Short mmCIF file of C-alpha atoms and ligand atoms in Angstrom, two decimals:
data_model
loop_
_atom_site.label_atom_id
_atom_site.label_comp_id
_atom_site.label_asym_id
_atom_site.label_seq_id
_atom_site.Cartn_x
_atom_site.Cartn_y
_atom_site.Cartn_z
CA MET A 4 13.15 2.85 -54.34
CA SER A 5 14.73 -0.14 -56.12
CA LYS A 6 18.51 -0.62 -56.09
CA LYS A 7 18.49 -0.26 -59.89
CA LYS A 8 16.85 3.19 -59.69
CA LEU A 9 19.21 4.30 -56.92
CA ASP A 10 22.16 3.12 -59.01
CA GLN A 11 20.86 5.19 -61.94
CA GLU A 12 20.69 8.23 -59.62
CA LYS A 13 24.29 7.61 -58.51
CA GLN A 14 25.34 7.30 -62.13
CA ILE A 15 23.82 10.60 -63.30
CA ALA A 16 25.12 12.48 -60.24
CA ALA A 17 28.58 11.04 -60.89
CA ALA A 18 28.51 11.95 -64.60
CA ALA A 19 27.50 15.55 -63.78
CA ALA A 20 30.25 15.83 -61.14
CA ALA A 21 32.90 14.52 -63.56
CA GLU A 22 32.17 17.57 -65.76
CA MET A 23 33.40 19.82 -62.91
CA VAL A 24 36.99 18.63 -63.40
CA GLU A 25 39.15 21.07 -65.38
CA ASP A 26 42.36 20.45 -67.26
CA GLY A 27 45.43 20.35 -64.98
CA MET A 28 43.50 19.88 -61.75
CA LYS A 29 44.74 17.83 -58.83
CA ILE A 30 41.82 16.09 -57.21
CA GLY A 31 40.86 13.76 -54.37
CA LEU A 32 39.16 10.50 -55.29
CA GLY A 33 36.83 8.89 -52.75
CA THR A 34 35.72 5.31 -52.41
CA GLY A 35 32.52 3.41 -53.16
CA SER A 36 30.04 2.55 -55.89
CA THR A 37 29.13 6.19 -56.67
CA ILE A 38 32.78 7.12 -57.03
CA ASN A 39 33.32 4.13 -59.31
CA TYR A 40 30.71 5.65 -61.65
CA PHE A 41 32.49 9.00 -61.34
CA LEU A 42 35.82 7.35 -62.25
CA GLU A 43 34.22 5.78 -65.33
CA SER A 44 33.01 9.20 -66.53
CA LEU A 45 36.32 10.84 -65.66
CA GLY A 46 38.25 8.03 -67.36
CA ALA A 47 36.29 8.66 -70.56
CA ARG A 48 37.35 12.32 -70.44
CA VAL A 49 40.99 11.34 -69.74
CA LYS A 50 40.94 9.08 -72.82
CA LYS A 51 39.89 12.15 -74.84
CA GLY A 52 42.89 14.13 -73.55
CA LEU A 53 41.91 15.65 -70.18
CA LYS A 54 44.98 16.04 -67.93
CA VAL A 55 44.20 15.32 -64.29
CA GLN A 56 46.01 13.81 -61.32
CA GLY A 57 44.32 12.31 -58.28
CA ILE A 58 44.98 11.09 -54.77
CA PRO A 59 42.94 7.93 -54.14
CA THR A 60 41.39 7.24 -50.72
CA SER A 61 41.69 3.45 -50.88
CA GLU A 62 43.53 0.62 -52.54
CA ARG A 63 40.24 -0.26 -54.33
CA THR A 64 40.01 3.22 -55.82
CA SER A 65 43.69 3.05 -56.91
CA VAL A 66 42.91 -0.10 -58.87
CA VAL A 67 39.92 1.52 -60.63
CA CYS A 68 42.00 4.63 -61.42
CA ARG A 69 44.71 2.52 -63.04
CA GLU A 70 42.07 0.72 -65.12
CA GLN A 71 40.69 4.10 -66.21
CA GLY A 72 44.12 5.59 -67.01
CA ILE A 73 43.83 8.25 -64.28
CA GLU A 74 47.26 9.38 -63.05
CA LEU A 75 47.84 9.03 -59.31
CA LEU A 76 49.66 11.24 -56.82
CA ASP A 77 50.35 11.19 -53.11
CA PHE A 78 50.86 13.81 -50.43
CA ALA A 79 54.66 13.69 -50.85
CA SER A 80 54.25 15.83 -53.98
CA VAL A 81 51.10 17.85 -53.31
CA GLU A 82 49.86 19.93 -50.38
CA LYS A 83 46.53 21.20 -51.69
CA LEU A 84 43.92 19.66 -53.96
CA ASP A 85 41.63 21.70 -56.19
CA LEU A 86 38.61 19.48 -55.64
CA ALA A 87 37.83 16.24 -53.82
CA PHE A 88 35.01 13.96 -54.96
CA ASP A 89 33.39 11.36 -52.74
CA GLY A 90 30.17 9.58 -51.90
CA ALA A 91 28.38 9.48 -48.53
CA ASP A 92 26.17 7.17 -46.51
CA GLU A 93 24.01 10.01 -45.13
CA VAL A 94 23.95 13.79 -45.56
CA ASP A 95 21.89 15.99 -43.22
CA THR A 96 20.30 19.37 -43.85
CA ASP A 97 23.50 21.13 -42.61
CA PHE A 98 25.60 19.12 -45.11
CA ASN A 99 27.15 17.07 -42.28
CA MET A 100 27.70 13.46 -43.23
CA ILE A 101 28.16 9.89 -42.14
CA LYS A 102 30.83 8.19 -44.24
CA GLY A 103 32.85 5.01 -43.98
CA GLY A 104 30.32 2.43 -45.14
CA GLY A 105 33.08 1.35 -47.52
CA GLY A 106 35.69 1.42 -44.77
CA ALA A 107 37.81 4.26 -46.15
CA LEU A 108 36.75 7.02 -43.75
CA MET A 109 40.19 8.04 -42.44
CA ARG A 110 41.82 8.51 -45.83
CA GLU A 111 38.64 10.14 -47.11
CA LYS A 112 38.73 12.68 -44.29
CA ILE A 113 42.42 13.47 -44.84
CA VAL A 114 41.84 13.95 -48.57
CA ALA A 115 38.68 16.05 -48.05
CA SER A 116 40.56 18.25 -45.55
CA ALA A 117 43.26 18.93 -48.16
CA ALA A 118 40.84 20.11 -50.86
CA ASP A 119 39.76 23.66 -51.67
CA ARG A 120 36.28 22.30 -52.35
CA VAL A 121 34.66 18.97 -51.54
CA VAL A 122 32.01 17.64 -53.90
CA ILE A 123 29.77 14.86 -52.55
CA LEU A 124 27.77 12.69 -54.95
CA VAL A 125 24.74 10.79 -53.71
CA ASP A 126 21.50 9.16 -54.73
CA SER A 127 18.35 10.69 -53.25
CA SER A 128 18.08 8.08 -50.47
CA LYS A 129 21.17 9.50 -48.73
CA GLN A 130 19.58 12.83 -47.83
CA VAL A 131 18.24 12.83 -44.26
CA GLU A 132 16.92 15.32 -41.71
CA ASN A 133 19.24 14.10 -38.93
CA LEU A 134 22.14 11.64 -39.17
CA GLY A 135 22.07 8.28 -37.42
CA SER A 136 19.86 5.75 -39.20
CA PHE A 137 23.02 4.47 -40.90
CA PRO A 138 25.34 2.86 -38.31
CA LEU A 139 28.26 5.21 -37.65
CA PRO A 140 31.63 3.63 -38.59
CA VAL A 141 34.42 4.29 -36.10
CA GLU A 142 37.98 3.25 -36.98
CA ILE A 143 39.97 1.94 -34.01
CA ILE A 144 43.49 0.60 -33.73
CA LYS A 145 43.96 -3.15 -33.37
CA PHE A 146 46.16 -3.10 -30.29
CA GLY A 147 43.98 -3.21 -27.21
CA PHE A 148 40.78 -2.91 -29.22
CA GLN A 149 39.00 -4.74 -26.38
CA GLN A 150 39.70 -1.68 -24.21
CA VAL A 151 37.96 0.55 -26.73
CA GLU A 152 35.02 -1.86 -26.79
CA ARG A 153 34.81 -1.73 -22.97
CA LYS A 154 34.87 2.07 -23.08
CA PHE A 155 32.10 2.14 -25.69
CA LYS A 156 30.00 -0.16 -23.50
CA ALA A 157 30.68 2.01 -20.45
CA VAL A 158 29.41 5.15 -22.20
CA GLY A 159 26.42 3.31 -23.66
CA ILE A 160 27.44 3.13 -27.33
CA ASP A 161 25.98 0.09 -29.09
CA TYR A 162 28.31 -1.31 -31.74
CA THR A 163 29.19 -4.33 -33.81
CA MET A 164 32.69 -5.13 -34.98
CA ARG A 165 32.72 -5.01 -38.79
CA MET A 166 33.44 -8.49 -40.17
CA THR A 167 34.40 -9.83 -43.59
CA ASP A 168 32.33 -12.42 -45.46
CA TYR A 169 34.86 -14.95 -44.18
CA GLY A 170 34.03 -14.25 -40.54
CA GLN A 171 37.23 -12.32 -39.79
CA PRO A 172 37.37 -8.76 -38.47
CA TYR A 173 37.43 -6.30 -41.39
CA VAL A 174 40.81 -4.54 -41.60
CA THR A 175 41.07 -1.08 -43.15
CA ASP A 176 43.81 -0.04 -45.59
CA ASN A 177 45.46 1.52 -42.51
CA GLY A 178 45.55 -1.84 -40.70
CA ASN A 179 42.77 -0.94 -38.24
CA TYR A 180 39.37 -2.32 -37.21
CA ILE A 181 35.95 -0.69 -37.58
CA LEU A 182 33.14 -0.60 -35.04
CA ASP A 183 29.75 0.17 -36.63
CA CYS A 184 27.83 2.09 -33.97
CA THR A 185 24.05 2.22 -33.72
CA MET A 186 23.49 5.70 -32.41
CA GLY A 187 19.90 6.55 -33.14
CA GLU A 188 19.37 10.15 -34.23
CA ILE A 189 22.55 12.20 -33.87
CA ILE A 190 21.20 15.61 -32.93
CA ALA A 191 24.60 17.18 -32.18
CA PRO A 192 27.04 15.63 -34.68
CA TYR A 193 29.98 17.90 -33.83
CA ALA A 194 29.75 17.07 -30.10
CA MET A 195 29.47 13.36 -30.93
CA ALA A 196 32.51 13.51 -33.23
CA GLU A 197 34.52 15.21 -30.46
CA LYS A 198 33.35 12.72 -27.84
CA LEU A 199 34.42 9.76 -29.98
CA LYS A 200 37.81 11.23 -30.83
CA LEU A 201 38.56 11.64 -27.14
CA ILE A 202 38.39 7.88 -26.58
CA THR A 203 41.93 6.49 -26.59
CA GLY A 204 42.34 3.96 -29.40
CA VAL A 205 39.80 5.66 -31.65
CA VAL A 206 41.48 6.78 -34.87
CA ASP A 207 38.50 8.72 -36.17
CA SER A 208 34.78 8.46 -36.76
CA GLY A 209 32.79 8.61 -39.96
CA LEU A 210 31.21 11.91 -38.89
CA PHE A 211 32.25 14.50 -41.46
CA ILE A 212 31.38 17.90 -40.05
CA ASN A 213 31.19 20.88 -42.38
CA LEU A 214 33.39 19.23 -44.98
CA CYS A 215 30.96 19.22 -47.90
CA ASP A 216 30.97 22.28 -50.19
CA VAL A 217 28.76 21.01 -52.99
CA LEU A 218 26.20 18.22 -52.80
CA VAL A 219 25.33 16.61 -56.12
CA ILE A 220 22.13 14.57 -55.84
CA GLY A 221 20.66 12.27 -58.43
CA ARG A 222 16.87 12.43 -58.09
CA GLY A 223 14.89 10.42 -60.58
CA LYS A 224 16.20 11.54 -63.96
CA ASN A 225 17.44 14.92 -62.68
CA VAL A 226 20.60 16.13 -60.97
CA GLU A 227 20.46 18.75 -58.21
CA MET A 228 23.53 20.70 -57.13
CA LEU A 229 23.34 22.29 -53.68
CA GLU A 230 25.97 24.73 -52.39
CA ASN A 231 26.80 24.67 -48.69
CA LYS A 232 26.48 28.39 -47.91
CA ARG A 233 27.74 27.92 -44.35
CA LYS A 234 31.31 27.27 -45.48
C1 LIG B 27 33.40 4.74 -48.19
C2 LIG B 27 32.33 5.77 -48.11
C3 LIG B 27 31.40 5.86 -49.27
O1 LIG B 27 31.48 7.12 -49.82
C4 LIG B 27 30.00 5.62 -48.80
O2 LIG B 27 29.97 4.36 -48.12
C5 LIG B 27 29.00 5.61 -49.95
O3 LIG B 27 29.20 4.49 -50.75
P1 LIG B 27 28.37 4.24 -52.08
O4 LIG B 27 28.78 5.28 -53.06
O5 LIG B 27 28.79 2.85 -52.50
O6 LIG B 27 26.90 4.31 -51.73
O7 LIG B 27 32.23 6.55 -47.19
O8 LIG B 27 34.16 4.70 -47.02
#
């Protein structure tokens, strides 16, 4: 499907999800192009008087929120969020996900874990049988990153260091690096997530296990909302 059509799917999924926000809610705000559409729709509601406060998952999202007049919070003043909204790179049939294509995976996971319900907005290309076609982002600390690379090689994980357009290693908002790992099909995502977290120097992986409550999919001109009944 063309990028234009996929963008339209993101846009209609995002607009439908923005209607789920109720007055007075505290919400999590993900990162990426789909969430930028969501913030546009939410911003339009805020301009009409909707009261909402959000915790952003990246500096980029904070900037968009300010442009849209969406009030920001942080975890110093809130323990629980009503809803968190985010995009995804892949979602499998068990609602497990690969995230972090936009580099914000750690903050996204913290925010998703603090929400009563997590709403994921995607275009139809993101739905897969098994995760793994999309390279799995793994955030690692800068100090001694060569040791993490050696460990990955030793256990047979193929990766590339994420780079900027200027040929420098990409640095996350947390000051870390990202290894994009070519895994092939990930048949046991939970076991893989655990395995990666046990490697010293790994901050976290982009495997989001059982964190999605509602999947909002733009498909053609329609929006589908799927509930994760396992949660
Ligand atoms: C950022 C993410 C994004 O949600 C994911 O990359 C999807 O992005 P987009 O909405 O641009 O397709 O995980 O870290």
